[in-house]
Amino acid sequence: MFDALGTDYEEAFAGSAAHRASLEQLLEVLPPHARVLDIGSGTGRPTALTLTDAGHTVLGVDVSPVMVEIAARQVPGAEFRCVDIRELPLEDSSFDAVCVYFALLQMSREEQADVLRLAGRVLRPGGHLALATVPLDVEGVSGTFMGQPVEVTSFGEKEFTALVEEAGFTVLSRESNMFVPALPAAVPEPQMFLLARRR
């Protein structure tokens, strides 16, 4: 799906003040020259760009070759790989932070739990997880996103927060908002941003 969207996706969501605020919150707790894993890195903006501009080392991972190509061009200071994060061999406790912004919505609930546990495994103790989702209690719902067919699975706010905690994290903050993408006939969508620390 995201191969067909390319930079259209970035333009539609570029106005998200909540995403930028989440990144600023993460920057406040990162050590200097931190190593950050960005799961579902998309076009590289704003996440990888913000982090590399702040002097951190970023590895972005995405399953879309088009997105990875765009990201490598737009954020040359980061490294990007086109691979399913669950198939990428990563050392335990090798990152200071992991970002997962809206990358779980096309996964099953079991797969989402797996990725959160993976994030906990690759984070050093005390490392931080910044993530965002659309907090709706839906499973395998078919629809259309930016003109592309999509199947979405998610959790309600309390259930998703509990899932993060069960993966070995302490949730430090939770912010919810309504966001309207810059798209024709767009309607507000709920979003939830979490910052958590690995126990």
mmCIF file of C-alpha atoms in Angstrom:
data_model
loop_
_atom_site.group_PDB
_atom_site.id
_atom_site.type_symbol
_atom_site.label_atom_id
_atom_site.label_comp_id
_atom_site.label_asym_id
_atom_site.label_seq_id
_atom_site.Cartn_x
_atom_site.Cartn_y
_atom_site.Cartn_z
ATOM 1 C CA MET A 1 0.000 0.000 0.000
ATOM 2 C CA PHE A 2 2.674 2.519 1.006
ATOM 3 C CA ASP A 3 4.594 1.946 -2.241
ATOM 4 C CA ALA A 4 1.675 3.650 -3.984
ATOM 5 C CA LEU A 5 1.547 6.591 -1.581
ATOM 6 C CA GLY A 6 5.157 7.792 -1.442
ATOM 7 C CA THR A 7 5.509 11.444 -0.479
ATOM 8 C CA ASP A 8 1.725 11.947 -0.648
ATOM 9 C CA TYR A 9 1.592 10.288 2.771
ATOM 10 C CA GLU A 10 4.217 12.643 4.167
ATOM 11 C CA GLU A 11 2.400 15.704 2.846
ATOM 12 C CA ALA A 12 -0.935 14.565 4.278
ATOM 13 C CA PHE A 13 0.470 14.139 7.785
ATOM 14 C CA ALA A 14 3.206 16.791 7.848
ATOM 15 C CA GLY A 15 1.057 19.138 9.910
ATOM 16 C CA SER A 16 0.940 16.885 12.975
ATOM 17 C CA ALA A 17 1.961 19.055 15.910
ATOM 18 C CA ALA A 18 1.443 16.069 18.214
ATOM 19 C CA HIS A 19 4.029 14.004 16.307
ATOM 20 C CA ARG A 20 6.548 16.824 16.547
ATOM 21 C CA ALA A 21 5.788 17.256 20.255
ATOM 22 C CA SER A 22 6.342 13.532 20.804
ATOM 23 C CA LEU A 23 9.744 13.745 19.134
ATOM 24 C CA GLU A 24 10.689 16.782 21.229
ATOM 25 C CA GLN A 25 9.725 14.851 24.346
ATOM 26 C CA LEU A 26 11.941 11.967 23.239
ATOM 27 C CA LEU A 27 14.863 14.302 22.533
ATOM 28 C CA GLU A 28 14.691 15.559 26.115
ATOM 29 C CA VAL A 29 15.419 12.093 27.539
ATOM 30 C CA LEU A 30 17.979 10.824 25.006
ATOM 31 C CA PRO A 31 21.668 10.731 25.910
ATOM 32 C CA PRO A 32 24.080 12.523 23.551
ATOM 33 C CA HIS A 33 24.786 10.643 20.315
ATOM 34 C CA ALA A 34 22.061 8.093 21.017
ATOM 35 C CA ARG A 35 21.394 5.102 18.778
ATOM 36 C CA VAL A 36 17.745 5.016 17.683
ATOM 37 C CA LEU A 37 15.734 2.374 15.819
ATOM 38 C CA ASP A 38 12.825 3.749 13.768
ATOM 39 C CA ILE A 39 10.353 0.949 12.973
ATOM 40 C CA GLY A 40 8.147 1.809 10.006
ATOM 41 C CA SER A 41 10.366 4.745 9.084
ATOM 42 C CA GLY A 42 8.344 5.782 6.024
ATOM 43 C CA THR A 43 9.768 8.786 4.189
ATOM 44 C CA GLY A 44 12.195 9.550 7.009
ATOM 45 C CA ARG A 45 10.391 12.756 7.921
ATOM 46 C CA PRO A 46 9.810 13.960 10.507
ATOM 47 C CA THR A 47 11.195 11.214 12.765
ATOM 48 C CA ALA A 48 14.602 10.238 11.338
ATOM 49 C CA LEU A 49 15.327 13.781 10.160
ATOM 50 C CA THR A 50 14.561 15.308 13.566
ATOM 51 C CA LEU A 51 16.748 12.777 15.344
ATOM 52 C CA THR A 52 19.731 12.990 12.981
ATOM 53 C CA ASP A 53 19.572 16.795 13.043
ATOM 54 C CA ALA A 54 19.911 16.521 16.829
ATOM 55 C CA GLY A 55 23.109 14.473 16.470
ATOM 56 C CA HIS A 56 21.730 10.971 16.973
ATOM 57 C CA THR A 57 22.369 7.826 14.912
ATOM 58 C CA VAL A 58 19.234 6.395 13.295
ATOM 59 C CA LEU A 59 18.489 3.029 11.720
ATOM 60 C CA GLY A 60 15.168 3.192 9.867
ATOM 61 C CA VAL A 61 13.360 0.005 8.878
ATOM 62 C CA ASP A 62 10.392 -0.222 6.508
ATOM 63 C CA VAL A 63 8.836 -2.934 4.336
ATOM 64 C CA SER A 64 8.137 -0.503 1.470
ATOM 65 C CA PRO A 65 11.032 -0.176 -1.002
ATOM 66 C CA VAL A 66 9.566 3.085 -2.302
ATOM 67 C CA MET A 67 9.481 4.588 1.183
ATOM 68 C CA VAL A 68 13.024 3.419 1.909
ATOM 69 C CA GLU A 69 14.280 4.985 -1.331
ATOM 70 C CA ILE A 70 12.581 8.293 -0.504
ATOM 71 C CA ALA A 71 13.878 8.239 3.071
ATOM 72 C CA ALA A 72 17.472 7.566 2.006
ATOM 73 C CA ARG A 73 17.276 10.546 -0.337
ATOM 74 C CA GLN A 74 15.602 12.891 2.144
ATOM 75 C CA VAL A 75 17.606 11.923 5.237
ATOM 76 C CA PRO A 76 21.114 10.976 4.057
ATOM 77 C CA GLY A 77 22.393 11.154 7.625
ATOM 78 C CA ALA A 78 20.423 8.042 8.618
ATOM 79 C CA GLU A 79 20.643 4.413 7.526
ATOM 80 C CA PHE A 80 17.539 2.762 6.063
ATOM 81 C CA ARG A 81 16.809 -0.885 5.339
ATOM 82 C CA CYS A 82 13.917 -2.449 3.442
ATOM 83 C CA VAL A 83 13.008 -5.421 5.611
ATOM 84 C CA ASP A 84 10.383 -6.696 8.030
ATOM 85 C CA ILE A 85 11.667 -5.693 11.459
ATOM 86 C CA ARG A 86 10.916 -9.187 12.764
ATOM 87 C CA GLU A 87 13.363 -10.656 10.228
ATOM 88 C CA LEU A 88 16.242 -8.277 10.978
ATOM 89 C CA PRO A 89 18.902 -9.687 13.330
ATOM 90 C CA LEU A 90 19.501 -7.079 16.019
ATOM 91 C CA GLU A 91 21.574 -7.415 19.167
ATOM 92 C CA ASP A 92 19.911 -7.245 22.559
ATOM 93 C CA SER A 93 20.208 -3.918 24.421
ATOM 94 C CA SER A 94 21.792 -2.236 21.383
ATOM 95 C CA PHE A 95 19.603 0.892 21.101
ATOM 96 C CA ASP A 96 18.938 3.877 23.354
ATOM 97 C CA ALA A 97 15.485 4.452 21.873
ATOM 98 C CA VAL A 98 12.947 2.878 19.555
ATOM 99 C CA CYS A 99 10.313 4.811 17.593
ATOM 100 C CA VAL A 100 7.145 3.168 16.278
ATOM 101 C CA TYR A 101 4.879 5.845 14.796
ATOM 102 C CA PHE A 102 1.667 4.359 13.331
ATOM 103 C CA ALA A 103 3.567 1.307 12.049
ATOM 104 C CA LEU A 104 1.520 -1.348 13.851
ATOM 105 C CA LEU A 105 -1.912 -0.739 12.354
ATOM 106 C CA GLN A 106 -1.555 -3.234 9.491
ATOM 107 C CA MET A 107 -0.414 -6.012 11.851
ATOM 108 C CA SER A 108 -2.512 -8.504 13.787
ATOM 109 C CA ARG A 109 -2.818 -8.027 17.542
ATOM 110 C CA GLU A 110 -0.377 -10.877 18.113
ATOM 111 C CA GLU A 111 2.125 -9.318 15.702
ATOM 112 C CA GLN A 112 1.803 -5.947 17.432
ATOM 113 C CA ALA A 113 2.605 -7.585 20.763
ATOM 114 C CA ASP A 114 5.594 -9.324 19.142
ATOM 115 C CA VAL A 115 7.002 -6.024 17.836
ATOM 116 C CA LEU A 116 6.620 -4.365 21.230
ATOM 117 C CA ARG A 117 8.490 -7.245 22.865
ATOM 118 C CA LEU A 118 11.165 -6.940 20.159
ATOM 119 C CA ALA A 119 11.487 -3.237 20.997
ATOM 120 C CA GLY A 120 11.990 -4.145 24.631
ATOM 121 C CA ARG A 121 14.643 -6.699 23.723
ATOM 122 C CA VAL A 122 16.773 -4.385 21.576
ATOM 123 C CA LEU A 123 16.532 -1.454 23.995
ATOM 124 C CA ARG A 124 19.107 -1.080 26.718
ATOM 125 C CA PRO A 125 17.646 -1.085 30.255
ATOM 126 C CA GLY A 126 16.202 2.366 30.856
ATOM 127 C CA GLY A 127 15.955 3.039 27.116
ATOM 128 C CA HIS A 128 12.898 4.784 25.721
ATOM 129 C CA LEU A 129 10.074 3.819 23.384
ATOM 130 C CA ALA A 130 8.170 6.543 21.511
ATOM 131 C CA LEU A 131 5.137 5.323 19.651
ATOM 132 C CA ALA A 132 1.793 6.332 18.234
ATOM 133 C CA THR A 133 -1.330 4.561 17.089
ATOM 134 C CA VAL A 134 -4.966 5.145 16.215
ATOM 135 C CA PRO A 135 -6.647 3.990 19.439
ATOM 136 C CA LEU A 136 -9.709 2.168 18.147
ATOM 137 C CA ASP A 137 -10.908 -1.257 19.280
ATOM 138 C CA VAL A 138 -10.977 -2.835 15.811
ATOM 139 C CA GLU A 139 -9.628 -6.076 14.380
ATOM 140 C CA GLY A 140 -9.210 -6.869 10.680
ATOM 141 C CA VAL A 141 -11.441 -4.014 9.525
ATOM 142 C CA SER A 142 -11.238 -3.354 5.774
ATOM 143 C CA GLY A 143 -11.355 0.182 4.461
ATOM 144 C CA THR A 144 -9.688 2.739 2.228
ATOM 145 C CA PHE A 145 -6.737 4.920 3.223
ATOM 146 C CA MET A 146 -5.677 7.660 0.799
ATOM 147 C CA GLY A 147 -7.392 5.762 -1.997
ATOM 148 C CA GLN A 148 -5.661 2.466 -1.205
ATOM 149 C CA PRO A 149 -7.356 -0.638 0.248
ATOM 150 C CA VAL A 150 -6.233 -1.328 3.796
ATOM 151 C CA GLU A 151 -7.005 -3.714 6.633
ATOM 152 C CA VAL A 152 -6.624 -2.203 10.096
ATOM 153 C CA THR A 153 -6.250 -3.731 13.538
ATOM 154 C CA SER A 154 -5.800 -1.696 16.696
ATOM 155 C CA PHE A 155 -6.663 -1.442 20.384
ATOM 156 C CA GLY A 156 -8.512 1.058 22.554
ATOM 157 C CA GLU A 157 -6.390 3.456 24.617
ATOM 158 C CA LYS A 158 -6.390 1.457 27.854
ATOM 159 C CA GLU A 159 -5.823 -1.858 26.091
ATOM 160 C CA PHE A 160 -2.920 -0.538 24.030
ATOM 161 C CA THR A 161 -1.315 1.064 27.076
ATOM 162 C CA ALA A 162 -1.615 -2.256 28.910
ATOM 163 C CA LEU A 163 -0.013 -4.052 25.934
ATOM 164 C CA VAL A 164 2.982 -1.718 26.119
ATOM 165 C CA GLU A 165 3.305 -2.304 29.857
ATOM 166 C CA GLU A 166 3.072 -6.080 29.398
ATOM 167 C CA ALA A 167 6.002 -5.864 26.958
ATOM 168 C CA GLY A 168 8.225 -4.637 29.803
ATOM 169 C CA PHE A 169 7.733 -0.876 29.729
ATOM 170 C CA THR A 170 6.702 1.821 32.181
ATOM 171 C CA VAL A 171 4.504 4.382 30.426
ATOM 172 C CA LEU A 172 5.748 7.886 31.222
ATOM 173 C CA SER A 173 3.208 9.898 29.256
ATOM 174 C CA ARG A 174 0.113 9.385 27.134
ATOM 175 C CA GLU A 175 -1.313 12.112 24.907
ATOM 176 C CA SER A 176 -4.479 11.792 22.832
ATOM 177 C CA ASN A 177 -5.708 14.151 20.144
ATOM 178 C CA MET A 178 -7.795 14.409 16.998
ATOM 179 C CA PHE A 179 -5.894 15.040 13.764
ATOM 180 C CA VAL A 180 -7.215 15.994 10.342
ATOM 181 C CA PRO A 181 -4.877 14.908 7.511
ATOM 182 C CA ALA A 182 -4.306 17.359 4.653
ATOM 183 C CA LEU A 183 -6.511 15.369 2.291
ATOM 184 C CA PRO A 184 -9.687 16.122 0.341
ATOM 185 C CA ALA A 185 -12.776 15.299 2.423
ATOM 186 C CA ALA A 186 -10.595 14.231 5.354
ATOM 187 C CA VAL A 187 -12.283 13.630 8.687
ATOM 188 C CA PRO A 188 -10.672 13.880 12.130
ATOM 189 C CA GLU A 189 -8.953 10.706 13.305
ATOM 190 C CA PRO A 190 -8.046 9.884 16.906
ATOM 191 C CA GLN A 191 -4.353 9.532 17.645
ATOM 192 C CA MET A 192 -2.493 8.486 20.770
ATOM 193 C CA PHE A 193 1.187 9.125 21.492
ATOM 194 C CA LEU A 194 3.058 7.278 24.230
ATOM 195 C CA LEU A 195 6.500 7.679 25.744
ATOM 196 C CA ALA A 196 7.643 4.665 27.747
ATOM 197 C CA ARG A 197 10.811 3.476 29.441
ATOM 198 C CA ARG A 198 12.130 -0.072 29.392
ATOM 199 C CA ARG A 199 12.113 -1.575 32.862
#
